[in-house]
PDB file of C-alpha atoms in Angstrom:
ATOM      1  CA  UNK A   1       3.210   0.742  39.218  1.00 73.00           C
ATOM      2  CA  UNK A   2       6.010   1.549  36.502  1.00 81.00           C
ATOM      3  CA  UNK A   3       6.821   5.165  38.462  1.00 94.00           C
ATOM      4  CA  UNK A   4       8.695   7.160  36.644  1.00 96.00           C
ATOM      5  CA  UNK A   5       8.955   6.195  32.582  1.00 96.00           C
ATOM      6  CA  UNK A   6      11.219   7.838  30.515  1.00 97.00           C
ATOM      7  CA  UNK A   7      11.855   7.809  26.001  1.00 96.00           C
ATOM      8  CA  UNK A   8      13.669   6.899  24.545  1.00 96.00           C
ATOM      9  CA  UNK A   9      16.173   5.424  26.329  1.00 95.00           C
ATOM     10  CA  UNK A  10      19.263   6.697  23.819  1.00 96.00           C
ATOM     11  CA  UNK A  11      19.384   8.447  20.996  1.00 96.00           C
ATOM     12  CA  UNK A  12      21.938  10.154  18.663  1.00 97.00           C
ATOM     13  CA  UNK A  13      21.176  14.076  16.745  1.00 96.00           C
ATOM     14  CA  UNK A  14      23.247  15.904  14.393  1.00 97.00           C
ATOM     15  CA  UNK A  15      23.755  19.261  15.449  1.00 97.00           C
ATOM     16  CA  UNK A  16      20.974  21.724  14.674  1.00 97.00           C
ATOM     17  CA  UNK A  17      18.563  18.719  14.864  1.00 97.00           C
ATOM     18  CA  UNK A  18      14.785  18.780  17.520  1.00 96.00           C
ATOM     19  CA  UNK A  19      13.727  15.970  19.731  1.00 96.00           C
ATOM     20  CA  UNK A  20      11.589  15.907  22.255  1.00 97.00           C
ATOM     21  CA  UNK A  21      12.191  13.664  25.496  1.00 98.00           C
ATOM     22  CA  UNK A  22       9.371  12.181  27.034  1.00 97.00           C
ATOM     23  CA  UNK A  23       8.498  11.633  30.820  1.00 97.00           C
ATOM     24  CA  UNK A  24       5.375  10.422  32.211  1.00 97.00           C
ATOM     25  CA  UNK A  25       4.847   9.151  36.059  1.00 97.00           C
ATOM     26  CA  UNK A  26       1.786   7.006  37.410  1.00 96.00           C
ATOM     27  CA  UNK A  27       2.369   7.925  40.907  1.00 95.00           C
ATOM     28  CA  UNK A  28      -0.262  10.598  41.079  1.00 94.00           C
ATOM     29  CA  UNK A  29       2.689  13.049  41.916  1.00 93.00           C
ATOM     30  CA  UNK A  30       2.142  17.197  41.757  1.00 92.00           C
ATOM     31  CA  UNK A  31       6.105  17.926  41.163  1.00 92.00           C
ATOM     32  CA  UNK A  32       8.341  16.787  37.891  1.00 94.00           C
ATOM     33  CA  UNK A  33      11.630  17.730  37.018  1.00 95.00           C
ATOM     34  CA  UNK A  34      13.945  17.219  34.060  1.00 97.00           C
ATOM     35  CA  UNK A  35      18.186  17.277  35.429  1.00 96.00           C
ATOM     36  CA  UNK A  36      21.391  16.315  33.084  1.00 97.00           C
ATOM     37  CA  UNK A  37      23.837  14.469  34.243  1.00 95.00           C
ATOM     38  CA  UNK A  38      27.185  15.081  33.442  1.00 93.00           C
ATOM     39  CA  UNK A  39      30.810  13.584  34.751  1.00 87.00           C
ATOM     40  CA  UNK A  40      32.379  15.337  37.665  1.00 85.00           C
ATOM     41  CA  UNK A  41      29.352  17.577  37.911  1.00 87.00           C
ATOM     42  CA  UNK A  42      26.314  15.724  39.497  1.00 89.00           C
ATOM     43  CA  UNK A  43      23.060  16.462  38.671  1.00 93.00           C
ATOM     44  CA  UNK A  44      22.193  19.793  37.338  1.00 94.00           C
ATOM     45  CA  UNK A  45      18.107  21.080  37.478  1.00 93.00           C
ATOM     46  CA  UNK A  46      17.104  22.383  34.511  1.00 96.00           C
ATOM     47  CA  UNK A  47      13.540  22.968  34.527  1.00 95.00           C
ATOM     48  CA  UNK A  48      10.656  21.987  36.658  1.00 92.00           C
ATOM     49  CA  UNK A  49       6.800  21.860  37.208  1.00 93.00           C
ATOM     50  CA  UNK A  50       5.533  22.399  40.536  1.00 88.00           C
ATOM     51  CA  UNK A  51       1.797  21.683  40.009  1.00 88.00           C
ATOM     52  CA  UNK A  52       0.262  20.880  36.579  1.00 89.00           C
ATOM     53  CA  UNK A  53      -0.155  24.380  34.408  1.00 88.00           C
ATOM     54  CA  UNK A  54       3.554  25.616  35.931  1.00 90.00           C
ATOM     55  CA  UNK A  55       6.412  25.137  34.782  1.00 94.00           C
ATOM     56  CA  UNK A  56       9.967  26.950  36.266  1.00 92.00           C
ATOM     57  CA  UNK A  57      14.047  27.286  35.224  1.00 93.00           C
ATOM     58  CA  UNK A  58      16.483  25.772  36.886  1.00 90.00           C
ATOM     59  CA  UNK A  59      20.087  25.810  36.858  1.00 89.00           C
ATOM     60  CA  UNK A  60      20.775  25.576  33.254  1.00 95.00           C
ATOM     61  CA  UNK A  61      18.015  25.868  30.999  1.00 96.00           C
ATOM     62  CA  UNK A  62      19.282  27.255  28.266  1.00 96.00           C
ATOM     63  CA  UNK A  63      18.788  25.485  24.945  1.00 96.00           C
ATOM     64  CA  UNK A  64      15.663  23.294  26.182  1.00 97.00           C
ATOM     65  CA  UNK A  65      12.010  23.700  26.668  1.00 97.00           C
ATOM     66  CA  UNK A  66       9.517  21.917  28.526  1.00 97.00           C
ATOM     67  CA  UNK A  67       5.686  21.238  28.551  1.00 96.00           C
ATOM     68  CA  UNK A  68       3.922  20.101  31.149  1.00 95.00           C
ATOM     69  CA  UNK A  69       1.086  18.488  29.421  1.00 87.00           C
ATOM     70  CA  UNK A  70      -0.670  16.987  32.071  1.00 94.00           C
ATOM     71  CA  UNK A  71      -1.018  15.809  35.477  1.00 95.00           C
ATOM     72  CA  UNK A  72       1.291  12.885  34.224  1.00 97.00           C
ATOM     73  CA  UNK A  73       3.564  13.631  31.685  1.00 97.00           C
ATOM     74  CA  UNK A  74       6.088  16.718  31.268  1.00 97.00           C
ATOM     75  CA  UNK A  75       8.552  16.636  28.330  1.00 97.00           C
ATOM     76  CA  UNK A  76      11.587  18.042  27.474  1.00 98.00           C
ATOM     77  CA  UNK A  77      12.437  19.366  23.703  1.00 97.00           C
ATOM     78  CA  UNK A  78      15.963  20.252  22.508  1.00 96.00           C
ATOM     79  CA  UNK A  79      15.339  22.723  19.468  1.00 93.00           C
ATOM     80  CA  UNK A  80      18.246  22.865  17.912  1.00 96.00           C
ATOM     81  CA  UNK A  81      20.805  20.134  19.791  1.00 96.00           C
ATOM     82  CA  UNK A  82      24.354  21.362  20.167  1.00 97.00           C
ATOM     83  CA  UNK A  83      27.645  19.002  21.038  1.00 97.00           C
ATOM     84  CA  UNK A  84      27.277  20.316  24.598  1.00 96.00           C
ATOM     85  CA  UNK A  85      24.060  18.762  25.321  1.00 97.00           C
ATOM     86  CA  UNK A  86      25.710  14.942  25.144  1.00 97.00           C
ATOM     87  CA  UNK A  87      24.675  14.197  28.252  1.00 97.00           C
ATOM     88  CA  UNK A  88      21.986  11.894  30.496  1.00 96.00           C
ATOM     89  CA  UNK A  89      19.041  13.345  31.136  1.00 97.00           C
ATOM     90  CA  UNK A  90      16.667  12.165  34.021  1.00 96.00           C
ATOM     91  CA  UNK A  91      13.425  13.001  34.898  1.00 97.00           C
ATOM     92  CA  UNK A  92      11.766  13.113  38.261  1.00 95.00           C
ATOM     93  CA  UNK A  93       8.781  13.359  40.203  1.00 94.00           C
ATOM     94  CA  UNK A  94       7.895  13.813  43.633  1.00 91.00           C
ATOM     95  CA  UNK A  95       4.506  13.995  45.713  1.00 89.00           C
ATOM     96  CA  UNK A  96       5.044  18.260  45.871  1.00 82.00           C
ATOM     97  CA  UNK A  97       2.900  18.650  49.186  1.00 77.00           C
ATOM     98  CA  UNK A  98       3.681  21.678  51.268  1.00 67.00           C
ATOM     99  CA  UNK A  99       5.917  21.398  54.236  1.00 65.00           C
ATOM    100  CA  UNK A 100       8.443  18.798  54.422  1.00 68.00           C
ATOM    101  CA  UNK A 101      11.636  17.519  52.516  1.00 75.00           C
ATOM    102  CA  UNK A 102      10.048  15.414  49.951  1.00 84.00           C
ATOM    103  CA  UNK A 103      11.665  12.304  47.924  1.00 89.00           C
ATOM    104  CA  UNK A 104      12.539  12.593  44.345  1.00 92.00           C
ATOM    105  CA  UNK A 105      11.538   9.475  42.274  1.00 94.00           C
ATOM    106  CA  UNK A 106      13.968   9.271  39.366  1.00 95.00           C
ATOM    107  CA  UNK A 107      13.544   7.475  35.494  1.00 95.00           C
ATOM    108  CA  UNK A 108      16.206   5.256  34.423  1.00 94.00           C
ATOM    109  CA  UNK A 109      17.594   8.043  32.188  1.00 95.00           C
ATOM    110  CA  UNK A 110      18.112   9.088  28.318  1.00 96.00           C
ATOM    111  CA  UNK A 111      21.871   9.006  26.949  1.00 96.00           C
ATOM    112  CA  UNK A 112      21.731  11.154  24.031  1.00 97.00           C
ATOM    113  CA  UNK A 113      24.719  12.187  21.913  1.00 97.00           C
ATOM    114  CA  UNK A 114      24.964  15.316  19.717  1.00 97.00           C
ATOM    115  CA  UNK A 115      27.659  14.583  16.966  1.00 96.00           C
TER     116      UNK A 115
ATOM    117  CA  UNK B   1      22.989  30.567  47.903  1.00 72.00           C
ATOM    118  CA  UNK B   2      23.030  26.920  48.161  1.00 76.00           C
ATOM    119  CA  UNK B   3      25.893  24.485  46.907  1.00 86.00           C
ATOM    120  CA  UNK B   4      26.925  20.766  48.120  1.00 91.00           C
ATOM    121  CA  UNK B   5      30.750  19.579  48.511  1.00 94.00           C
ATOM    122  CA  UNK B   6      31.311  16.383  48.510  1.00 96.00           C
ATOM    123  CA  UNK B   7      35.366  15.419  48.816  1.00 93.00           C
ATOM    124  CA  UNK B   8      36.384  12.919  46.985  1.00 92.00           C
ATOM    125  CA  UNK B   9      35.056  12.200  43.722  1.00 93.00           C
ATOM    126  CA  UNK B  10      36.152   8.368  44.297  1.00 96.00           C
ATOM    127  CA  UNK B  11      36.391   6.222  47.601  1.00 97.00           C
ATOM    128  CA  UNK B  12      38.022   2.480  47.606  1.00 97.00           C
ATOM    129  CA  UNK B  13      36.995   0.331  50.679  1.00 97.00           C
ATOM    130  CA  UNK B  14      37.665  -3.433  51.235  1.00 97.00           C
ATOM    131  CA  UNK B  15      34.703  -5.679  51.419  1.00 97.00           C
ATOM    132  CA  UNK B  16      34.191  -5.337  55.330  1.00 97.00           C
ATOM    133  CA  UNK B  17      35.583  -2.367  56.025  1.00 98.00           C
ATOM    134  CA  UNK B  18      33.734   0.695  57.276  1.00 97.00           C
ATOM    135  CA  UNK B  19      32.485   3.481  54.640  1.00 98.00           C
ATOM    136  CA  UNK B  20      32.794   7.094  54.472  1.00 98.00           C
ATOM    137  CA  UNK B  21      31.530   9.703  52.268  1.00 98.00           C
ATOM    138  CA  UNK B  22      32.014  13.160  52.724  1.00 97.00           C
ATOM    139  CA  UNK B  23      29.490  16.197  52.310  1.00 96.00           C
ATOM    140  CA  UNK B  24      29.505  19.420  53.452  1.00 95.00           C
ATOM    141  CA  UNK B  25      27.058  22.100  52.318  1.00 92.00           C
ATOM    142  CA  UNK B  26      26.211  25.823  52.540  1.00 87.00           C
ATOM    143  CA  UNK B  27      22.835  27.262  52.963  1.00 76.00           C
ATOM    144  CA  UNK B  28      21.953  30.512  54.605  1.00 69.00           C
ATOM    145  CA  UNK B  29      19.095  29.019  55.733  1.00 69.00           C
ATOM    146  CA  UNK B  30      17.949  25.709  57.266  1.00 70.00           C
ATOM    147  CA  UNK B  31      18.255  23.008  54.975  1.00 80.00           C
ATOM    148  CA  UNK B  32      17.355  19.475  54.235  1.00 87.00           C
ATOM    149  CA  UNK B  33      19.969  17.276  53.348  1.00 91.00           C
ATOM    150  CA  UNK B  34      19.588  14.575  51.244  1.00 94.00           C
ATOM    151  CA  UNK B  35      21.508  11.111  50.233  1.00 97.00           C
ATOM    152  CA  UNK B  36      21.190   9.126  46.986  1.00 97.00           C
ATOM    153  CA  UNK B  37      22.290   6.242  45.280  1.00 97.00           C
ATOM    154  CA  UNK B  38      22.819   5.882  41.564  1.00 95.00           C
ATOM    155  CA  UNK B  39      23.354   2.078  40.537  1.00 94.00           C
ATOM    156  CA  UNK B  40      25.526   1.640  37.098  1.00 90.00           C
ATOM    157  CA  UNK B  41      23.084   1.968  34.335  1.00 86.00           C
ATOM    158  CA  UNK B  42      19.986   3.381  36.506  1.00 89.00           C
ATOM    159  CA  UNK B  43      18.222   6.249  37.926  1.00 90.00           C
ATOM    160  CA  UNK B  44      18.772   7.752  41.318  1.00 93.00           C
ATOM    161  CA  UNK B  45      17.216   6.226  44.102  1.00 94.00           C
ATOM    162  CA  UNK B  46      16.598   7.604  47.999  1.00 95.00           C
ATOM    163  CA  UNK B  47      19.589   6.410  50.823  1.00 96.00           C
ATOM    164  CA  UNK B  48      18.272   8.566  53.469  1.00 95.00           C
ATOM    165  CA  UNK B  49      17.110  12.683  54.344  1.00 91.00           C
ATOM    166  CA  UNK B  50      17.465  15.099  57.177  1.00 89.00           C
ATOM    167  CA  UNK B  51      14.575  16.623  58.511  1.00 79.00           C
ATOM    168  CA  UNK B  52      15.192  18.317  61.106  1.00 77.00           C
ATOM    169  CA  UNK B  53      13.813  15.554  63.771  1.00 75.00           C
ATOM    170  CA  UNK B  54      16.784  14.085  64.576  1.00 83.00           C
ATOM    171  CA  UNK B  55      20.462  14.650  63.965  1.00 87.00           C
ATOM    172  CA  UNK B  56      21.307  10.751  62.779  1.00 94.00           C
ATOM    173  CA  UNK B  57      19.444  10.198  60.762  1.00 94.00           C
ATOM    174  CA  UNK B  58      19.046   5.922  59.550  1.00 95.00           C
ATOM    175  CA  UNK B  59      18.470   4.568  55.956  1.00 94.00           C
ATOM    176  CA  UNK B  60      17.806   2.018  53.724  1.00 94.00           C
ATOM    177  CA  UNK B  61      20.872  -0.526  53.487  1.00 93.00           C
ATOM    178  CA  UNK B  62      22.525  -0.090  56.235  1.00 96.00           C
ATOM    179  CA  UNK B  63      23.641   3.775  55.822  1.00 97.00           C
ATOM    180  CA  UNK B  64      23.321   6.124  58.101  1.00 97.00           C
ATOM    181  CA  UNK B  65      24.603   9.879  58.316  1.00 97.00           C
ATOM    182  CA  UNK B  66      24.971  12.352  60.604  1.00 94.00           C
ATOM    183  CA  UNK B  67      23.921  16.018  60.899  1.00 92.00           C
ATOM    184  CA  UNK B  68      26.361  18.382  62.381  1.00 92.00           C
ATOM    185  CA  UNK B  69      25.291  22.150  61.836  1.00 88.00           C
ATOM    186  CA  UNK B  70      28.375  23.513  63.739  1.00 89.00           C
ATOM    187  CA  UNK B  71      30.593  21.572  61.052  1.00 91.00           C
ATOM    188  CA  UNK B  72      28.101  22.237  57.662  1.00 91.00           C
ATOM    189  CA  UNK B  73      28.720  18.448  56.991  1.00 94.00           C
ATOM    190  CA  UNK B  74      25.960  15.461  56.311  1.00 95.00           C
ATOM    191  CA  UNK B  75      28.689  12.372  56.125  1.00 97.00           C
ATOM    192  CA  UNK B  76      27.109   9.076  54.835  1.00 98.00           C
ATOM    193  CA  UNK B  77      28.541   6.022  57.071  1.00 98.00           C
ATOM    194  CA  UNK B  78      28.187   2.612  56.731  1.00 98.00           C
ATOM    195  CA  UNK B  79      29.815  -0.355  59.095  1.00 97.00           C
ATOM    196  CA  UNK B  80      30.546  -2.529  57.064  1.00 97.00           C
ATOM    197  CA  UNK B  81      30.823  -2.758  53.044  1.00 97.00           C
ATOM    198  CA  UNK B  82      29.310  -4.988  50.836  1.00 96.00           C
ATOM    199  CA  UNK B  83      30.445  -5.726  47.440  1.00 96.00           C
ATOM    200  CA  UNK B  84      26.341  -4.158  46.541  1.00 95.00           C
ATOM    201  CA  UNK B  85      27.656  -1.449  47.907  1.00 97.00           C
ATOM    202  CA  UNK B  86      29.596  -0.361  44.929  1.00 97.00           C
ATOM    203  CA  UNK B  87      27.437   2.849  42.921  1.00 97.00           C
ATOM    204  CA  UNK B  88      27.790   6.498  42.744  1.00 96.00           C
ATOM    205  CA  UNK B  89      26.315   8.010  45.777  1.00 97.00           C
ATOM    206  CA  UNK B  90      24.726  12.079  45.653  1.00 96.00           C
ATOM    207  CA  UNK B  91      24.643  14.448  48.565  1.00 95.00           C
ATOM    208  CA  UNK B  92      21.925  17.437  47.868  1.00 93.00           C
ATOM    209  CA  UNK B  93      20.430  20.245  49.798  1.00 89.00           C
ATOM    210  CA  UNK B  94      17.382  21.920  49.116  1.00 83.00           C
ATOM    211  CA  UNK B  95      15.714  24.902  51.059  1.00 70.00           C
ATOM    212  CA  UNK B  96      13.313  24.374  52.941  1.00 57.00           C
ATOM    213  CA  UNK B  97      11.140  27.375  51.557  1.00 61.00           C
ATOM    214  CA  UNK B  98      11.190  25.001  48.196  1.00 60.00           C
ATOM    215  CA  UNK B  99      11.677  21.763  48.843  1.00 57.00           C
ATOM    216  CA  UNK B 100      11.568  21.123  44.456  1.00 69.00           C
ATOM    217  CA  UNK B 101      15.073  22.897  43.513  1.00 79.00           C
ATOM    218  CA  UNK B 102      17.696  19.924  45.117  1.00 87.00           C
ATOM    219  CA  UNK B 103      21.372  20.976  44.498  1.00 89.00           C
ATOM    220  CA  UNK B 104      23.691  17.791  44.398  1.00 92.00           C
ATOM    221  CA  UNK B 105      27.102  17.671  44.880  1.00 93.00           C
ATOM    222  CA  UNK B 106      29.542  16.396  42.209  1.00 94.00           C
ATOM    223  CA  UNK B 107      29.029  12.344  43.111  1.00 95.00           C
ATOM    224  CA  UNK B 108      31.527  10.133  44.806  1.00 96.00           C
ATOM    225  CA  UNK B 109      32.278   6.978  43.004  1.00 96.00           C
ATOM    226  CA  UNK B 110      32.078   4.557  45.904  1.00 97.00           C
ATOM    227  CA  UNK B 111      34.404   0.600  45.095  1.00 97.00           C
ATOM    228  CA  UNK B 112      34.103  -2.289  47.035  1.00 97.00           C
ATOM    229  CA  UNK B 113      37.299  -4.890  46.875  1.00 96.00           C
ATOM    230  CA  UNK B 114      37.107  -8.001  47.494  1.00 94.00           C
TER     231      UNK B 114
END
């Protein structure tokens, strides 16, 4: 099992520039979640997807947008990338049963930087 | 509303020497408290959760932290460092109500000397 995949692994925009982040897990897992990462700040939520079809803000969602195209895969688009979005963004998963505190599985993380 | 403290943004322990990381939280409701580890260059993996069953609660490496409600605070401990110890380590809370939205505290950068 590869768990949780993330792409690309870095990339660099110009300001005003659209990507689209990619996430995809093989883990058979209801909940995904996109956070940034920033120094001195931890881990910030900034959307997720409860159950496939759903999709929910979190703490800072501002500027992004998310799809959650299947059971699988939920991505993560930056429409028009601004300096404050350098960052690392990670993408999680987890098995989203009711009842319980469940385990986030994490991707190894996109550095992007928005010159 | 929910938020994590941890104090200390870095912690500098001797190879050997017992580890403490600090993490206090607020929640008007009962929580579940949560540990990771974030080793340079990768994602976050799992140290250990509270669930309610018991107030120390054991994880993987060696960790283990404690659940005090009277004090808010989830401290990570570990006996004895190793020089694998060395990584950023995450407290976060979530409510139990929705056990998707975690809230991490600001990361303590933990270093192991030789």
């Amino acid at each position: 099992n590869a768990g949780v995949t993330q792409t690309p692994k870095f990339q660099v925009l110009k300001t005003g520039q659209s990507m689209t982040l990619q996430c995809a897990q093989d883990m058979n897992h209801n909940s995904m979640y996109w956070y940034r990462q920033d120094p001195g700040m931890g881990l910030r939520l900034i959307y997720y997807s409860a159950s496939e079809g759903t999709t929910d803000k979190g703490e800072v969602p501002n500027g992004y947008n998310v799809s959650r195209l299947n059971k699988r895969e939920f991505s993560l688009r930056l429409e028009s990338a601004a300096p404050s979005q350098t960052s690392v963004y990670f993408c999680a998963s987890s098995p989203g049963l009711a009842g319980g505190p469940e385990t986030q599985y994490f991707g190894p993380g996109t550095r992007l930087l928005v010159l | 509303a929910q938020s994590v403290t941890q104090l200390g943004s870095h912690v500098s322990v001797s190879e050997g020497a017992l580890v403490l990381l600090r993490c206090n939280y607020s929640s008007s409701v009962p929580p579940y408290l949560f540990w990771y580890v974030q080793y340079p260059n990768q994602g976050l993996q799992l140290l250990l959760k509270y669930t309610s069953a018991a107030t120390l609660v054991k994880g993987i490496n060696g960790f283990e932290a404690e659940f005090k409600k009277s004090e808010t605070s989830f401290h990570l401990t570990k006996p004895s460092a190793h020089m694998r110890d060395a990584a950023e380590y995450f407290c976060a809370v979530s409510r139990s109500s929705n056990t998707g939205k975690l809230i991490f505290g600001q990361g303590t950068t933990l270093q192991v000397k030789p």
